[in-house]
């Protein structure tokens, strides 16, 4: 996971803490919205991914009323994830940059077929992923 975070910091220009938060949001979104078995295979192939998802889930649970309200956006699919990313402080170019880095790393670690299957299992997501 450190390799992915380092790439994001270098290529997208955000700090490490924001990079971790953004990756957690994206992975959590894929876990909730994608094909369960294939997503699990992809997550398992990326070192540290499950820990980041767990940390993201723990952060939401400990957020009190604001955390609970924020997690309502999680049910809105891609728009909910986009809202979480922009609420975290990313602009649209940064969202695209982080997403490209996550998908690139996933393709390296899990293989392009697995990642393409995950992306294909989420309606409309393919049009946003390069």
Coordinates of C-alpha atoms in Angstrom, one line a residue:
X1 CA 0.0 0.0 0.0
X2 CA 2.9 2.3 0.7
X3 CA 3.9 2.0 -3.0
X4 CA 0.5 3.1 -4.1
X5 CA 0.3 6.0 -1.6
X6 CA 3.8 7.2 -2.7
X7 CA 2.8 7.2 -6.3
X8 CA -0.3 9.2 -5.5
X9 CA 1.6 11.7 -3.5
X10 CA 4.2 12.1 -6.3
X11 CA 1.9 12.0 -9.3
X12 CA -1.3 13.7 -7.9
X13 CA 0.3 16.2 -5.6
X14 CA -1.6 15.5 -2.4
X15 CA -0.3 14.7 1.0
X16 CA 0.0 11.1 2.4
X17 CA -2.9 11.4 4.8
X18 CA -5.3 12.6 2.1
X19 CA -4.0 9.9 -0.3
X20 CA -4.8 7.2 2.2
X21 CA -8.2 8.6 2.9
X22 CA -9.0 8.8 -0.9
X23 CA -7.8 5.3 -1.6
X24 CA -9.9 4.0 1.4
X25 CA -13.0 5.7 -0.1
X26 CA -12.4 4.2 -3.5
X27 CA -11.7 0.7 -2.3
X28 CA -14.7 0.9 0.1
X29 CA -16.8 1.9 -2.8
X30 CA -15.6 -0.9 -5.0
X31 CA -16.2 -3.4 -2.2
X32 CA -19.8 -2.2 -1.7
X33 CA -20.7 -1.8 -5.3
X34 CA -18.7 -4.4 -7.2
X35 CA -19.0 -8.1 -7.8
X36 CA -18.2 -9.6 -4.4
X37 CA -15.9 -12.5 -5.3
X38 CA -13.9 -10.6 -7.9
X39 CA -13.6 -7.5 -5.7
X40 CA -12.3 -9.7 -2.9
X41 CA -9.8 -11.3 -5.2
X42 CA -8.6 -7.8 -6.3
X43 CA -8.4 -6.5 -2.7
X44 CA -6.5 -9.6 -1.6
X45 CA -3.9 -9.0 -4.3
X46 CA -3.1 -5.4 -3.2
X47 CA -1.0 -5.4 -0.1
X48 CA -2.6 -3.4 2.7
X49 CA -5.8 -2.8 0.9
X50 CA -8.1 -4.6 3.4
X51 CA -6.5 -2.8 6.3
X52 CA -7.2 0.6 4.6
X53 CA -10.8 -0.4 4.0
X54 CA -11.2 -1.5 7.6
X55 CA -9.6 1.8 8.8
X56 CA -12.0 3.8 6.5
X57 CA -15.0 1.9 7.9
X58 CA -13.8 2.5 11.5
X59 CA -13.5 6.2 10.8
X60 CA -17.1 6.4 9.6
X61 CA -18.4 4.5 12.6
X62 CA -16.6 6.8 15.0
X63 CA -17.7 10.0 13.3
X64 CA -20.9 10.6 15.5
X65 CA -23.8 12.2 13.9
X66 CA -21.8 13.9 11.1
X67 CA -20.1 10.6 10.3
X68 CA -23.5 8.9 10.2
X69 CA -24.9 11.6 7.9
X70 CA -21.8 11.4 5.7
X71 CA -22.1 7.6 5.4
X72 CA -25.6 8.1 3.9
X73 CA -23.8 9.3 0.7
X74 CA -22.2 5.8 0.5
X75 CA -25.5 4.4 -0.7
X76 CA -25.5 6.5 -3.8
X77 CA -22.9 4.5 -5.7
X78 CA -20.4 6.4 -7.7
X79 CA -21.9 9.8 -6.9
X80 CA -21.7 9.0 -3.2
X81 CA -18.0 8.1 -3.6
X82 CA -17.4 11.2 -5.6
X83 CA -19.0 13.3 -2.9
X84 CA -16.9 11.7 -0.3
X85 CA -13.7 12.4 -2.3
X86 CA -14.6 16.0 -2.9
X87 CA -15.7 16.5 0.7
X88 CA -12.3 15.1 1.8
X89 CA -10.7 18.0 -0.2
X90 CA -9.9 16.6 -3.7
X91 CA -10.8 18.5 -6.8
X92 CA -12.0 16.7 -9.9
X93 CA -8.5 16.4 -11.4
X94 CA -7.2 14.9 -8.2
X95 CA -10.1 12.5 -8.0
X96 CA -9.2 11.3 -11.6
X97 CA -5.5 11.1 -10.7
X98 CA -6.1 9.1 -7.5
X99 CA -8.6 6.8 -9.3
X100 CA -6.1 6.2 -12.2
X101 CA -3.3 5.3 -9.7
X102 CA -5.6 2.9 -7.8
X103 CA -6.8 1.2 -11.0
X104 CA -3.2 1.0 -12.3
X105 CA -1.9 -0.6 -9.1
X106 CA -4.8 -3.0 -9.1
X107 CA -4.1 -4.0 -12.6
X108 CA -0.5 -4.6 -11.8
X109 CA -1.2 -6.7 -8.6
X110 CA -4.5 -8.5 -9.5
X111 CA -4.2 -8.5 -13.3
X112 CA -6.2 -6.6 -15.9
X113 CA -8.9 -9.2 -16.4
X114 CA -9.8 -9.1 -12.7
X115 CA -9.9 -5.3 -12.5
X116 CA -11.8 -5.0 -15.8
X117 CA -14.4 -7.5 -14.4
X118 CA -14.7 -5.4 -11.2
X119 CA -15.2 -2.2 -13.2
X120 CA -17.7 -3.9 -15.5
X121 CA -19.7 -5.1 -12.6
X122 CA -20.5 -1.5 -11.5
X123 CA -23.0 0.1 -13.9
X124 CA -21.6 3.2 -15.6
X125 CA -18.2 3.1 -13.9
X126 CA -16.3 2.1 -17.1
X127 CA -16.9 5.5 -18.7
X128 CA -14.9 7.2 -15.9
X129 CA -11.9 4.8 -15.8
X130 CA -9.1 4.9 -18.3

